[in-house]
Structures are given as C-alpha cells and as structure tokens.
XYZ file of C-alpha atoms in Angstrom:
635
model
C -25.692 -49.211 19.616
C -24.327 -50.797 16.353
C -24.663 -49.814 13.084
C -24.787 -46.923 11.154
C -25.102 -44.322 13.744
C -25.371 -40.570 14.010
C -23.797 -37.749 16.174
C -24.657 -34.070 15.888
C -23.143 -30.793 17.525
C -22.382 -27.575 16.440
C -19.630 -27.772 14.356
C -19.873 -31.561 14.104
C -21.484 -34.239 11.991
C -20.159 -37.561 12.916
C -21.193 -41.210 11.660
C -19.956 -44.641 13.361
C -20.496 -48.018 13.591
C -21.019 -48.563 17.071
C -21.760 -45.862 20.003
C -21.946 -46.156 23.580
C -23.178 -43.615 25.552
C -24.239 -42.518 28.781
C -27.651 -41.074 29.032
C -26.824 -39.785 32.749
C -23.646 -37.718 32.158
C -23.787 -37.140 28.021
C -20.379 -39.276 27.679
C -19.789 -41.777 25.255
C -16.954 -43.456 22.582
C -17.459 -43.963 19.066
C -16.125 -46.608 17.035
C -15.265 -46.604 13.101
C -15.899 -42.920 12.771
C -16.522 -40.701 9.334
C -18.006 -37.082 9.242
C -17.365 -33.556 9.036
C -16.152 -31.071 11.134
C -15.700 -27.174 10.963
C -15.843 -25.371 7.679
C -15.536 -28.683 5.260
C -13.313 -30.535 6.386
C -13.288 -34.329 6.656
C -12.294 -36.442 9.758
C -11.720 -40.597 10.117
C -10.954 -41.978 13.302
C -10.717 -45.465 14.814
C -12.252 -44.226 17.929
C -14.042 -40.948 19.097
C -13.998 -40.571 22.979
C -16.444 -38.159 24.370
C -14.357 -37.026 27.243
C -16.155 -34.094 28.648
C -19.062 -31.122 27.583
C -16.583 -29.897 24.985
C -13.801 -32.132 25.159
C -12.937 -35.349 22.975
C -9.775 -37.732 22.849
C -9.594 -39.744 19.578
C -7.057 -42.180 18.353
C -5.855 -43.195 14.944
C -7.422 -40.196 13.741
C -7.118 -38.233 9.748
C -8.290 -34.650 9.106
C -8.346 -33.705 5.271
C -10.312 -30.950 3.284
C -10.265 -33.677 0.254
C -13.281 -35.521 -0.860
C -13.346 -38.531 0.267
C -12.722 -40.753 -2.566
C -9.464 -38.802 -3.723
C -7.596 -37.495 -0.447
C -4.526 -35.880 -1.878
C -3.645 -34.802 1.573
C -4.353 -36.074 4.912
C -3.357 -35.160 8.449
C -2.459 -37.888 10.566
C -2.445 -38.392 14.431
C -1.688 -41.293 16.687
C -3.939 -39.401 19.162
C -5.693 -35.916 19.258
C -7.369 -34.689 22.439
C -9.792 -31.721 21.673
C -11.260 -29.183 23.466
C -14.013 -27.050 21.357
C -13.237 -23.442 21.879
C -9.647 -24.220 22.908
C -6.791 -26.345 21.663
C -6.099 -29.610 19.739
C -3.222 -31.480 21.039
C -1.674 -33.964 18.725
C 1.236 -36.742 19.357
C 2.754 -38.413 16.476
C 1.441 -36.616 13.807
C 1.912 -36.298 10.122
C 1.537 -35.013 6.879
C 0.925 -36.770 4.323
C 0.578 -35.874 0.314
C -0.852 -38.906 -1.801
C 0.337 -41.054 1.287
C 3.822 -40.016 1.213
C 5.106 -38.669 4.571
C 6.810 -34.922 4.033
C 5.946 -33.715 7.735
C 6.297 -35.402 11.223
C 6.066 -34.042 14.656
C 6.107 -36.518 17.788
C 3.655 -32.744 19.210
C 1.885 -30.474 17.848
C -1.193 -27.970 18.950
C -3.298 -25.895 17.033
C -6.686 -24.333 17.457
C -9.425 -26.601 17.950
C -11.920 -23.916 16.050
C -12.375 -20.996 13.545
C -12.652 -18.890 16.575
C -9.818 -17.115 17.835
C -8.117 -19.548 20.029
C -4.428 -19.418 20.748
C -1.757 -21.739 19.254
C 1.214 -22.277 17.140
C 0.924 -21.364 13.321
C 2.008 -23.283 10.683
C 5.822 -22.328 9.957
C 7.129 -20.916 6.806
C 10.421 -21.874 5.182
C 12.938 -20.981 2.369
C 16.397 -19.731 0.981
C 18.304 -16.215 0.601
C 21.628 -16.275 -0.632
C 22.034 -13.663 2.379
C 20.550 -14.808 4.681
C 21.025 -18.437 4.069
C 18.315 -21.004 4.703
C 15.569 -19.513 7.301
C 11.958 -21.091 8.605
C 9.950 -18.676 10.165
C 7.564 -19.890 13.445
C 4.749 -17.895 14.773
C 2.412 -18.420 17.975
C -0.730 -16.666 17.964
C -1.992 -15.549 21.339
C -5.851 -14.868 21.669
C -5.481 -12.851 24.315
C -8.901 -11.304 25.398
C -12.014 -10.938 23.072
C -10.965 -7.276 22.577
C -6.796 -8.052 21.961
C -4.759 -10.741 20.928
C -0.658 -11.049 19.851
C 1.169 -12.843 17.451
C 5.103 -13.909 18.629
C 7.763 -14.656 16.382
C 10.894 -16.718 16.364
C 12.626 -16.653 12.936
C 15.862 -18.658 12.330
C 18.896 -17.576 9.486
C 21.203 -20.280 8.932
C 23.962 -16.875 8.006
C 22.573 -13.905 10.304
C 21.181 -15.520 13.308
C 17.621 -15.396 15.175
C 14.828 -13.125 14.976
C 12.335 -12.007 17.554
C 9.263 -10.148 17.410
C 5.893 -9.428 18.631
C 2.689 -7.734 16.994
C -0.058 -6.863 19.477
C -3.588 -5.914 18.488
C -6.440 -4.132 20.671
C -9.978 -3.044 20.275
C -10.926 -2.209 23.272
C -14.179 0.149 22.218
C -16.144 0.328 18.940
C -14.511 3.561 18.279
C -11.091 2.450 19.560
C -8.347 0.083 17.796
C -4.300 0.119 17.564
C -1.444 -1.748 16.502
C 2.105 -2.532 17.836
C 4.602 -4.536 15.863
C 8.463 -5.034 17.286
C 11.089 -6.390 15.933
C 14.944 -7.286 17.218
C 17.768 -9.501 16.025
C 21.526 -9.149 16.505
C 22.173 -9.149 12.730
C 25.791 -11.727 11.830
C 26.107 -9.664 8.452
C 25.946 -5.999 9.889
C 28.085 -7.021 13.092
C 25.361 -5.345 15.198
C 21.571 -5.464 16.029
C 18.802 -4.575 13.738
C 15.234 -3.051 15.059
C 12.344 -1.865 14.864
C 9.304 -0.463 16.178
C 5.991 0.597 14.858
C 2.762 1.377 16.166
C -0.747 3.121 15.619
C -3.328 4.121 17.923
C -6.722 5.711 16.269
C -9.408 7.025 18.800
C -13.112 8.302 18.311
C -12.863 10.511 21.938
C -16.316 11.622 21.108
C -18.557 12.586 18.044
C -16.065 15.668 17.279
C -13.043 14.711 18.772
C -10.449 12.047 16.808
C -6.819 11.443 18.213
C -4.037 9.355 15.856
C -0.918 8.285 16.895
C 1.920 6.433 14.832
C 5.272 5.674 16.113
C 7.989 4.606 13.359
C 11.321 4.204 14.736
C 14.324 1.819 13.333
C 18.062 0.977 13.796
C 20.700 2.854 11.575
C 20.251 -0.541 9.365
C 16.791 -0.260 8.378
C 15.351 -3.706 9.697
C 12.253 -2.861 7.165
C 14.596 -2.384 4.616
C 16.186 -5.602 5.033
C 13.609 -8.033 5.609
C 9.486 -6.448 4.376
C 8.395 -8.514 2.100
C 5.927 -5.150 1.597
C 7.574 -2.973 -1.786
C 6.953 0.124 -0.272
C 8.478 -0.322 2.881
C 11.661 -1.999 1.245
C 11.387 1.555 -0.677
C 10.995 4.184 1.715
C 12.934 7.156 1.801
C 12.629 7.962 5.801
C 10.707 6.725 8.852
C 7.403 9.067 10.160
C 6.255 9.050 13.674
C 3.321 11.823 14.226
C 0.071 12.486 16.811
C -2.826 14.689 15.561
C -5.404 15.568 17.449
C -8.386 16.543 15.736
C -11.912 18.404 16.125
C -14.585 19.262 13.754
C -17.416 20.783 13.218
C -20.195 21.574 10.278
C -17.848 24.807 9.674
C -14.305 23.912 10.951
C -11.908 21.295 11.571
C -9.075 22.168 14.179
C -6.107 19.941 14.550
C -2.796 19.682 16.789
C -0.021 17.551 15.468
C 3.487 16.670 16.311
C 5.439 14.727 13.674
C 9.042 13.563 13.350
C 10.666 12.210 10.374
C 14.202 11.263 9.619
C 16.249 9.920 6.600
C 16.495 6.108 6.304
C 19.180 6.444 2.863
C 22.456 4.243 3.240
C 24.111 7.534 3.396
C 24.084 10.133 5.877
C 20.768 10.885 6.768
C 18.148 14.082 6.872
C 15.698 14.814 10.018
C 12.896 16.923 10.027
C 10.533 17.386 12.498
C 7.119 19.391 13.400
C 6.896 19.866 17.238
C 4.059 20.992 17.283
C 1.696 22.446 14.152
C -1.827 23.786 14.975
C -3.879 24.489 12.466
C -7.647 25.527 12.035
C -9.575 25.168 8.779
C -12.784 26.772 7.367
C -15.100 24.612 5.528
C -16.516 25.765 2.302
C -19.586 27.884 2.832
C -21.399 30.423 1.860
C -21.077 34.107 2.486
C -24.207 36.098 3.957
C -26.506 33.680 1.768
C -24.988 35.226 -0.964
C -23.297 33.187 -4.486
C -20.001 33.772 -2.433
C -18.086 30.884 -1.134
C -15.548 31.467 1.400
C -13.223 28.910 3.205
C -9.183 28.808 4.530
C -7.271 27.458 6.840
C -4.201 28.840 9.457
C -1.270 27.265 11.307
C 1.613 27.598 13.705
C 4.475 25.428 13.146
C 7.745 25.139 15.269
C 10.043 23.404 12.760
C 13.790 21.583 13.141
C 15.416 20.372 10.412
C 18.648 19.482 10.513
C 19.291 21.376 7.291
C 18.978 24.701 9.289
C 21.631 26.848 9.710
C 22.266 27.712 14.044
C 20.229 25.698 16.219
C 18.470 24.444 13.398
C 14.382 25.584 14.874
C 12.346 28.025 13.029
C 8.515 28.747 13.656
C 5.904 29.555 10.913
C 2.688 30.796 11.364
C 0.280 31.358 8.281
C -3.315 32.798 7.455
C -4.448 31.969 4.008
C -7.941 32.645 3.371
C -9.857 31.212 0.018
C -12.618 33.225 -1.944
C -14.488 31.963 -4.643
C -17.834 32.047 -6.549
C -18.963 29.792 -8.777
C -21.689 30.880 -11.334
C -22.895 29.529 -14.945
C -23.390 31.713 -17.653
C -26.242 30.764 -19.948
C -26.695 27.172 -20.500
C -23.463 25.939 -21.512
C -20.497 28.073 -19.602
C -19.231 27.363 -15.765
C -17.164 30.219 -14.652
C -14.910 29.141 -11.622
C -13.265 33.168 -10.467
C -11.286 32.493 -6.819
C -8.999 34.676 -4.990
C -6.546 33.397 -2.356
C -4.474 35.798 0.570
C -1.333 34.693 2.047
C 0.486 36.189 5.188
C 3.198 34.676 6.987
C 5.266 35.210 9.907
C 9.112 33.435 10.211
C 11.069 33.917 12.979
C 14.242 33.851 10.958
C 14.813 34.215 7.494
C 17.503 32.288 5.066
C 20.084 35.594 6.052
C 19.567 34.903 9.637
C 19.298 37.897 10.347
C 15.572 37.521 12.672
C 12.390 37.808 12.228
C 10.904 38.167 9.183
C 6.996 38.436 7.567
C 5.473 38.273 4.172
C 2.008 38.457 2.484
C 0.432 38.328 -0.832
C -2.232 36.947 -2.625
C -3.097 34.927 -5.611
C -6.430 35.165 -7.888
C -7.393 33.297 -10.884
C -10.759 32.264 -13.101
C -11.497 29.172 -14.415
C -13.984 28.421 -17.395
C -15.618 25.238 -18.769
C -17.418 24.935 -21.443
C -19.568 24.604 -23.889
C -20.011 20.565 -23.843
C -20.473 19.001 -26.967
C -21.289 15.381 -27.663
C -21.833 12.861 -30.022
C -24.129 9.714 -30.779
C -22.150 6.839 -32.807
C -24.424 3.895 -33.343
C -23.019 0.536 -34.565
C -24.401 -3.094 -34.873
C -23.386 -4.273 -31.278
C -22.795 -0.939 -29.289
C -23.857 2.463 -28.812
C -20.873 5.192 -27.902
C -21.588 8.343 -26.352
C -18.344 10.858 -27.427
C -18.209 14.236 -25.182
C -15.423 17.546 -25.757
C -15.334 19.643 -23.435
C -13.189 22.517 -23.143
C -11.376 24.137 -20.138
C -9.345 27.109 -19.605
C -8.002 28.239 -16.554
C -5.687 31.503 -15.104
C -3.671 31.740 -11.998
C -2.025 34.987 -11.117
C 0.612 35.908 -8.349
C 2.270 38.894 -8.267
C 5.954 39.912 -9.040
C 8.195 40.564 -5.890
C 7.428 44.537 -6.307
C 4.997 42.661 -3.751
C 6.884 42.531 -0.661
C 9.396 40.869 -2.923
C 12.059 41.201 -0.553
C 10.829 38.964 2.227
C 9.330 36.863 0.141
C 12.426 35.672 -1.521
C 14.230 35.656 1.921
C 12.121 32.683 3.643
C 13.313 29.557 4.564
C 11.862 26.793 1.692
C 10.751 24.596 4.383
C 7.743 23.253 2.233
C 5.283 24.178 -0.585
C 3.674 26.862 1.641
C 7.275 28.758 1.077
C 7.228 29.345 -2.577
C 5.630 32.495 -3.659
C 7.081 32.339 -7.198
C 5.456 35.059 -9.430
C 3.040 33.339 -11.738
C 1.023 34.457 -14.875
C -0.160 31.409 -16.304
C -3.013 30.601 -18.716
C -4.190 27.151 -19.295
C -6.148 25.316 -21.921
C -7.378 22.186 -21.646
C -9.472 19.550 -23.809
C -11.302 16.492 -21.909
C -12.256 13.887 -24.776
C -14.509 11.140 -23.122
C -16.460 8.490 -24.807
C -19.338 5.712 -22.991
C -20.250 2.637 -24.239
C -24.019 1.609 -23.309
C -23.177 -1.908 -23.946
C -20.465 -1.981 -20.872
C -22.428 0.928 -19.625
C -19.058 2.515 -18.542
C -16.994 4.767 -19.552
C -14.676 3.316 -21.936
C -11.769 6.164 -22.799
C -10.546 9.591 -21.100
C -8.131 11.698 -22.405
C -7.337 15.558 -21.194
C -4.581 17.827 -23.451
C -3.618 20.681 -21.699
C -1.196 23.342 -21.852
C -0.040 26.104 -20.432
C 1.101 29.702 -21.374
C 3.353 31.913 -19.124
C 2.865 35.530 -19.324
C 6.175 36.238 -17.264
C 8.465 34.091 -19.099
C 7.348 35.729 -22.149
C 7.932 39.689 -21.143
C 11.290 38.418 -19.564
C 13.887 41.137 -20.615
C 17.614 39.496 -20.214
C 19.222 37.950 -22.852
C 18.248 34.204 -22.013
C 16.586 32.103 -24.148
C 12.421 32.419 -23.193
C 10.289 28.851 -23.099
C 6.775 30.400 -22.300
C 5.160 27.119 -23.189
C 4.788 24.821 -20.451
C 4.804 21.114 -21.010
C 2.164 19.914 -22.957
C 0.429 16.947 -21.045
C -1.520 14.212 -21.815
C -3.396 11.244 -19.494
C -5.177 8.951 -21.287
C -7.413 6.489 -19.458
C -8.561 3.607 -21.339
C -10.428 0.018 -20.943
C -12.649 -0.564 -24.324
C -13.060 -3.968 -23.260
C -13.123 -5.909 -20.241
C -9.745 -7.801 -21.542
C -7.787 -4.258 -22.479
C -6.427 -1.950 -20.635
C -4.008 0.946 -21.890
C -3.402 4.517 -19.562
C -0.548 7.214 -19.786
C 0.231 10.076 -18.520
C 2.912 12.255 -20.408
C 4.513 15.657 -20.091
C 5.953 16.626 -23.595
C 8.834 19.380 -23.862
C 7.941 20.669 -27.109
C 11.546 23.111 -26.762
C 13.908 19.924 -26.833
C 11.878 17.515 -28.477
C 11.388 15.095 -26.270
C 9.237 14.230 -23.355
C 9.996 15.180 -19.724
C 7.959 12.234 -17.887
C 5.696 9.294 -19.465
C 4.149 6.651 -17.265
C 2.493 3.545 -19.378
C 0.201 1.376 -17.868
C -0.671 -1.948 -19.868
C -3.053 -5.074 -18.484
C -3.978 -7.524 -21.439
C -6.176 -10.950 -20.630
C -7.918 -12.653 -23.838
C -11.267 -14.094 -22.948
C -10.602 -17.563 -22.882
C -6.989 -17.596 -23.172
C -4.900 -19.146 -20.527
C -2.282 -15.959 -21.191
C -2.209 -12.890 -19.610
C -0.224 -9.517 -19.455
C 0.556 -6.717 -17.307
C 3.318 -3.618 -17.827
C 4.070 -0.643 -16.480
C 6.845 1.927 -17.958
C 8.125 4.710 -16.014
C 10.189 7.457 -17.629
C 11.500 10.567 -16.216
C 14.221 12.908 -17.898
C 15.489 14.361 -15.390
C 15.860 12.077 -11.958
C 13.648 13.120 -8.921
C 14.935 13.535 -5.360
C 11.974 13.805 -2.513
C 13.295 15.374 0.854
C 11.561 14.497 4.033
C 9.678 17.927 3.728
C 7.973 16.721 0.273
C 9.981 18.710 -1.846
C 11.445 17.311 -4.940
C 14.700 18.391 -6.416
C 15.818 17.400 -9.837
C 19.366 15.941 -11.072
C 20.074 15.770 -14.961
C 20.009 12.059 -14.943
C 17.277 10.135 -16.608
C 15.409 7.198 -14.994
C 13.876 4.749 -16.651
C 11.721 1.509 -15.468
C 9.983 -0.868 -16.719
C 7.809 -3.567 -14.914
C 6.626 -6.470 -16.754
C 4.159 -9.806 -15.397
C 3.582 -12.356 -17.912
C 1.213 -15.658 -16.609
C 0.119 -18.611 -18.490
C -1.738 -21.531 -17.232
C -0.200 -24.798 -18.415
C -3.256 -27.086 -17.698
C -6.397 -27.470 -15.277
C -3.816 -26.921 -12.690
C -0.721 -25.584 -13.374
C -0.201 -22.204 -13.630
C 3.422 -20.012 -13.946
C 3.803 -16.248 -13.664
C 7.225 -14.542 -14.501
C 8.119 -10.622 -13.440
C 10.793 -8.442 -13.332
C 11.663 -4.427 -12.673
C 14.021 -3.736 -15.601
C 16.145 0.061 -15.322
C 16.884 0.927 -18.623
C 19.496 3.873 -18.376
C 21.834 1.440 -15.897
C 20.745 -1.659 -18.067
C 20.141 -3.214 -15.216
C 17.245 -5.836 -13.117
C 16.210 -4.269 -9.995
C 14.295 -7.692 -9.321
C 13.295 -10.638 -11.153
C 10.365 -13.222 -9.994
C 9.329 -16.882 -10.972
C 6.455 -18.139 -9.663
C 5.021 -21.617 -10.218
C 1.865 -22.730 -8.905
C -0.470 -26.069 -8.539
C -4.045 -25.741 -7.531
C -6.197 -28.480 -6.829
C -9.862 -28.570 -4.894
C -8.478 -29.134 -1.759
C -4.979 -27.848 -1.794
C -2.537 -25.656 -3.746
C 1.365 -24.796 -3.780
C 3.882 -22.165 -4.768
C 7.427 -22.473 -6.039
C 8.718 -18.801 -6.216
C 12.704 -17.475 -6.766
C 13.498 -14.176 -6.922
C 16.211 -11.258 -6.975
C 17.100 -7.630 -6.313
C 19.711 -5.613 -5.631
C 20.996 -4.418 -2.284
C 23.169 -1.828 -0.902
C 24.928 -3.215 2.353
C 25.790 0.084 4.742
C 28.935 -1.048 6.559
C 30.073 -0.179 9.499
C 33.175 2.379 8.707
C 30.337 4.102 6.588
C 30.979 2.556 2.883
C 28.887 1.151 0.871
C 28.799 -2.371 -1.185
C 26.690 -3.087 -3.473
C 25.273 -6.950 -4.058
C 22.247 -9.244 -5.492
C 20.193 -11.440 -3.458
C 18.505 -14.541 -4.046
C 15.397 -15.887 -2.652
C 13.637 -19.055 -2.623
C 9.881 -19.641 -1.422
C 7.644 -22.704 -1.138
C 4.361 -22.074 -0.011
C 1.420 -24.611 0.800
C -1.829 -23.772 1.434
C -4.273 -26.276 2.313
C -7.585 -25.931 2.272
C -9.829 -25.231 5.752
C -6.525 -25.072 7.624
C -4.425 -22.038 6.149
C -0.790 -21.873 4.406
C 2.110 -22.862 5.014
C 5.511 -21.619 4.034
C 5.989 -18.062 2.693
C 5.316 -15.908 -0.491
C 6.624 -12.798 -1.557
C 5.437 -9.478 -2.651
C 4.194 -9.355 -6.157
C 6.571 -6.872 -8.070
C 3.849 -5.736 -10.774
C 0.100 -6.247 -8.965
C -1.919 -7.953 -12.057
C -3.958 -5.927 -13.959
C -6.954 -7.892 -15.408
C-alpha cells in the first residue's frame, strides 16, 4: 500500500508512506516512517521491519521526546532491532544536541519499554579533586516480577574501580527487603573500602511483624567517603538490629538484638543490645473507671565497650504509668499522672555485683482557660487564641534508695533518676487566618522553676530558673516563612541554643531564599547509647540557598554550610541549570572538608572538589550525576 498509511499497537502509533504486509503471518516493512511510541516520544525511521509478534528491526532510525518541528535532541541509530517487553539493541548510535554529535557508541542496549526490563543505564560522569575524574555505569537486572538488581562498575582516574550490587525483593504483599554492597580496593587509603547494608521487613501474620537491618563497614567508612546522602556522610556510628514484634488491642511485645559501633576517624565506641525484650501496656482504662493505666518492662543484656571487666551488664525494668485525665468546669484540663520505676543491674558502677533500685515519679498538668480573639480587617479575618499551661514533675531525693540509685551504670536515659522538683509555665499564642484557612503563627514561652536548686544549702551559687524557651512557628503568607526555637540563659545573658529557619519566595519574582542558623553554646557530643555530653565550645552554623532564574530557561542556585566559631565553609555548592520542553541540564561544583584517617592512625585534614554534569532527557531518564542539596528549599 502507498500513501499515507497507518499502524496501531499498544504502545505504538506509526505513519508511512508505503506498507507491505502479510495478511497470513501479520509481518510486514514500512517505509518513510513518523509516529509515536511509549510515553511521548517521537520516532523517524527509513524503514520499519515487522520481524516477529513483538519484534521489529529498523534502520536509519531517530528517537526524540522533542516536537517535531524543533528537535533539540535526537537519538540516532544505524539500526535498532526491538523486542517489546525486552531489549533494544542499537549499532552505531548517537547523540545528538541541535545536530551536533556529543555521544557515539558502535553498541548499545536499553529497555525496549516502561516495564521493567533489564539493561544498561545511562552512565554518569564528573570530577573530584580526590578522586580524580570518575564515570559511574550501572546495569539494571529485572530479575523476576517479585525482585530485580542493579550492578555497578564505577571508575576513579586516582583511587581505582568500584563494585557493587543492590538487590530488591517482594516476594509477598506483606513482604519486601533491600541489600546494597559495596567493595573497592581504595589507591588513597592503601587498602579496601566496604560496605554492606540491608533490610528485611515482614508481616508474619496480622499480629506478628519481624525487621531486620544489617549495617556493617570497613574501618574507612565507604559511606563516609562516597554518599552523596548528608546524613550518611554525617553519621556518628553504624546500627545493625532485628525486632521481632507482636501486638495486640492491649499490648505490644517485642524481642530485639541491636549492635552499634563508632564510625569517628578516631578510635571508636561499640555498644550493643543482645538481646532486649520488652512488653508494653497500651493506654486503657481501669475497671471502667476515669483511670488510665499503661507501662511497659524489659530485659536487656548490654556490652559496651566502655564497661569496666568483661564489659556485659543486664538490666531489667518495670515501669508502670498512671494517669487520669479530667476537666474541671468548662474551661480547665487537669492532666495528674504517677509513674513507678524498679530496676534490677547485675553490677553496679563499684563493681561490686548485683545491685537494684526503685522509685517513682508523679506530677499534674493543667491547661487552661482558652481565650481568643476576633480581628477583622478588609481582606482577612484572624482568629488569635492564649492559652495557658502549667505543669509539675516530682522525683524524689536519694533518701529514696539513694544509694543504689546513684550507683548504676548510665547506660541510657532509663539510668538517670536525678531528683526533680520542677514547676513549669507555659503560654501557647496561636493565631488562624480564614483567608488561608490555616494556621498562620505558633509561639509557646515556657519556663521552668526548680524547687531543689532553690532549697540547696552549700555555698554555690543557686540558678533555680531553667532556660526560658521559645519556638515560634510562622508562615503568614504562602511566600514567608520564619520558625525558631531558642533556649535563653537568663543567668549569663545569653542564649544556650537558637535554631532559625528562613524560606522567602516573592510571588512572581524569579528570586528565592532559604536559611537555616544553628547555634549552640556549649558543643554537643551524642554517644552510641543516645546520650549527649557537653564540651564548653560553641558551635555555630549557618546554611544559606539563594536561586534566581535568569530567563525562560536558565536558572542558578548557590549554597553553602558556613561554621562561624572556626570561620570556616563546611561545603559550598553552584548549581546551574537549563530546562527546555524536552530536555534539561545541570552544571554543579562543590566543596567540603574531609578528614583522611591514615593508616599509622593520624589524621589529615583536606578540601575536596567536585564537579557534576547531569542530563536528563525527557521520556528516557538522566544522565550524569547530581549531588545532595546542602539546604533542601523551603518555598
């Protein structure tokens, strides 16, 4: 047939000048060929060959996501066989932008479909003035319809080659995991670099969950070196654990095992949990009466390598909850609670054996009255509430078994039974606009008075004022947003901790703004165990994204983490980026520091330098690489 002819399949809408085709056996060529194929994207060919049920072989073929009149970028293929739910094999292909040649392969393959079919990705390249020039290649393997892998081969022009494999499964509805592995034999370090981490969830049956995650790593943290993810270049220490858990309407039951250990340049920390059962009681009423009643209990077998001896100690604890809840008259909630504590070491910090403490804590928490306020204006209504809080917590002094209480191991939070006689006020301001119909600002004050600190006896200097906080949460328009949280030591003047949180983006304004400030007076230390020590040495960071858009398609973004006691950049980012309707691209350099752990155990401290070009075209996916955002935008 000649002329403008038609040829439709799922997934295809071809047009041609001439077709032949053979009624008996559905096989046919067509000539001078135009259409669509997949999810938008355009094909030409000189000739279409119908090869088979799902197969085709064309020649002189062009694949684009362009319209047609303006194809910025075009694939190119001498030939291209196809297979529909498998691969697409090219030979002398090309990429072309605006008809200039920037990529050639004399074979490539790729997946013929949007389903998952297996096949090489598209490669990512760049620069690190450590690890020299790199490109990164990929093959994903659709394995099954319930698991598939992803293999990598990475290349560093100055530390060598990279292997690794991630492997997916979902074997049952109620059933997924994840393994990732990595291994090179790193030039810089002299030795190899590794790492392994997986996760395994499980639904066993409507009241039975199991979790597993394994997190191991080479005395170089390969995470550390090469995660493009912040908080994995951050971390202080790796966490494998497996909890087993079973619940109920009234309790949840769990048995976990959990190991962590120190990932610091410097000599490292390792705790461990082997193994913790605990049992919880959910919230619920007493005898049908206003009483609510709930706890929870454990056994732990700990080793941390922080213990004097053979470094194991076991914990069990029973710590029931009471509480009941009431209001009084319209306007007051009274909170009054009562919590019992007993616990069982078998060794104390004098190692002298086992050793057992118990105690309780009560308190009574009040809100209210609420009061509010109708401002009316032209173009909004606001809605401004007060309501106040006030809240006491009492433990007793260590005439309460104070001897064994003060002679446990501080293993965690669960350890610290410091006598407490604390009243707290608070005031929550909030204010609702019905135009946005949202709240628009939040803001609690609260302080606290200590009752011990203040009948203290010795000669010290007494500070029964805590901290007076504030944490404002604000957004009075959909282009401002302004939050803090601050502690402020009244005593010295000064503030202990203030975080600042800014996002600015005009309506209509190609400029934007985000910022966060972090400020701590005293420098905070978290162990493996969660607990936080404190060193008299301020920190002090601020983040900072600035964007603009320079026309219809270019856009640039600039960020940087700024420490202002070492006046200092922890990491600087320039991003520039072109967007068009069927393509876009990234130019992005960065730094940050880095602390290189040497063999003989020293230390050296150095910047790097990265460079990243990204491509993404459209229907096909990206390629290149791009690197974490420092500052995540805020409007």
């Amino acid at each position: 047939m000649d002329g403008d002819v038609s040829f439709k399949m799922p997934g295809a809408d071809l047009k041609a000048q001439m077709m032949e085709f053979n009624l008996n056996n559905g096989l046919g060529t067509l000539t001078d060929v135009k259409g669509t194929i997949g999810d938008g994207l355009s094909i030409s060919a000189q000739k279409v060959e119908r090869t088979g049920e799902r197969s085709f072989s064309i020649s002189d073929g062009a694949i684009t996501s362009c319209p047609p009149d303006y194809q910025e970028w075009v694939f190119k293929a001498k030939s291209l066989d196809v297979t529909m739910g498998g691969l697409a094999s090219f030979r002398d292909v090309s990429l072309r932008f605006y008809d200039v040649p920037v990529f050639y392969s004399p074979y490539w393959f790729a997946p013929a479909v949007t389903e998952r079919t297996s096949g090489l990705l598209l490669p990512g390249a760049g620069y690190s003035s450590t690890s020299g020039a790199f490109m990164n290649n990929s093959y994903y393997w659709a394995i099954s319809g319930q698991d598939d892998a992803t293999l990598y081969f990475d290349v560093m022009s100055l530390r060598g080659t990279h292997e690794g494999v991630e492997y997916r499964y979902v074997p049952a509805e109620r059933t997924h995991g994840q393994m990732k592995a990595d291994y090179m034999k790193d030039a810089l370090y002299g030795e190899a670099l590794w790492s392994v981490k997986y996760n395994h969830s499980q639904q066993l049956s409507d009241h039975l969950d199991a979790l597993a995650n394994l997190d191991m790593e080479s005395r170089v943290s390969y995470t550390k070196e090469f995660s493009t993810d912040n908080f994995m270049k951050t971390r202080l220490y790796t966490d494998s654990n497996a909890t087993l858990t079973s619940r109920s309407d009234a309790w949840y039951l769990s048995l976990t095992g959990r190991d962590q250990t120190g990932i610091e340049e410097t000599p490292t920390e390792i705790f461990s949990r082997k193994p913790e059962m605990g049992a919880t009681m959910l919230p619920r009423s007493f005898l049908n009466t206003p009483v609510v009643v709930n706890g929870d209990a454990a056994v732990t077998s700990f080793f941390s390598s922080r213990l004097a001896g053979d470094q194991n100690l076991d914990r069990a604890v029973f710590h029931p909850v009471v509480s009941s809840p009431f209001t009084l008259g319209r306007f007051l909630n009274l909170y009054p609670w009562a919590n019992g504590y007993a616990l069982w070491y078998s060794n104390g910090q004098a190692g002298a054996g086992p050793i057992s403490t118990a105690y309780y804590s009560a308190g009574l928490g009040a809100e209210g009255p609420r009061m509010y306020r109708i401002y009316e204006s032209d173009s909004d209504s606001y809605k401004h509430t007060v309501t106040p809080q006030l809240d006491y917590s009492y433990v007793p002094g260590f005439e309460l078994n104070g001897v064994d209480r003060a002679n446990t191991v501080k293993l965690d939070a669960l350890d610290y039974s410091t006598p407490q006689s604390l009243l707290t006020f608070t005031l929550l301001n909030r204010v609702f606009s019905r135009k946005q119909d949202d709240e628009i600002f939040w803001a609690s004050l609260k302080q606290g008075y200590d009752f011990n600190e203040a009948r203290r006896t010795d000669a010290t200097a007494k500070f029964p004022y805590t901290d007076l906080q504030l944490d404002i949460k604000s957004k009075p328009a959909s282009w401002l947003l302004f939050n803090m949280d601050m502690t402020y030591n009244h005593y010295i003047s000064q503030p202990d901790t203030m975080v600042q949180e800014l996002g600015f983006a005009p309506s209509g304004s190609s400029f934007y703004l985000s910022y966060d400030r972090n400020y701590s007076r005293l420098q905070q230390t978290i162990a493996v165990n969660g607990l936080i020590t404190y060193s008299p040495t301020p920190t002090i960071f601020s983040t900072g994204m600035v964007g603009y858009r320079l026309s219809e398609r270019f856009s640039t973004e600039v960020s940087g983490i700024y420490d202002e006691y070492q006046h200092r950049y922890n990491g600087t980012l320039f991003l520039l980026k072109f967007q068009s309707c069927c393509w876009g691209a990234s130019l992005s350099a960065g730094t940050r520091p880095r602390t290189i752990s040497l063999p003989d155990g020293s230390l050296r401290q150095e910047s790097e330098t990265r460079f990243y070009v990204s491509i993404n075209l459209k229907g096909l996916g990206d390629i290149g690489e791009k690197p974490s955002p420092l500052i995540q935008r805020k409007l």
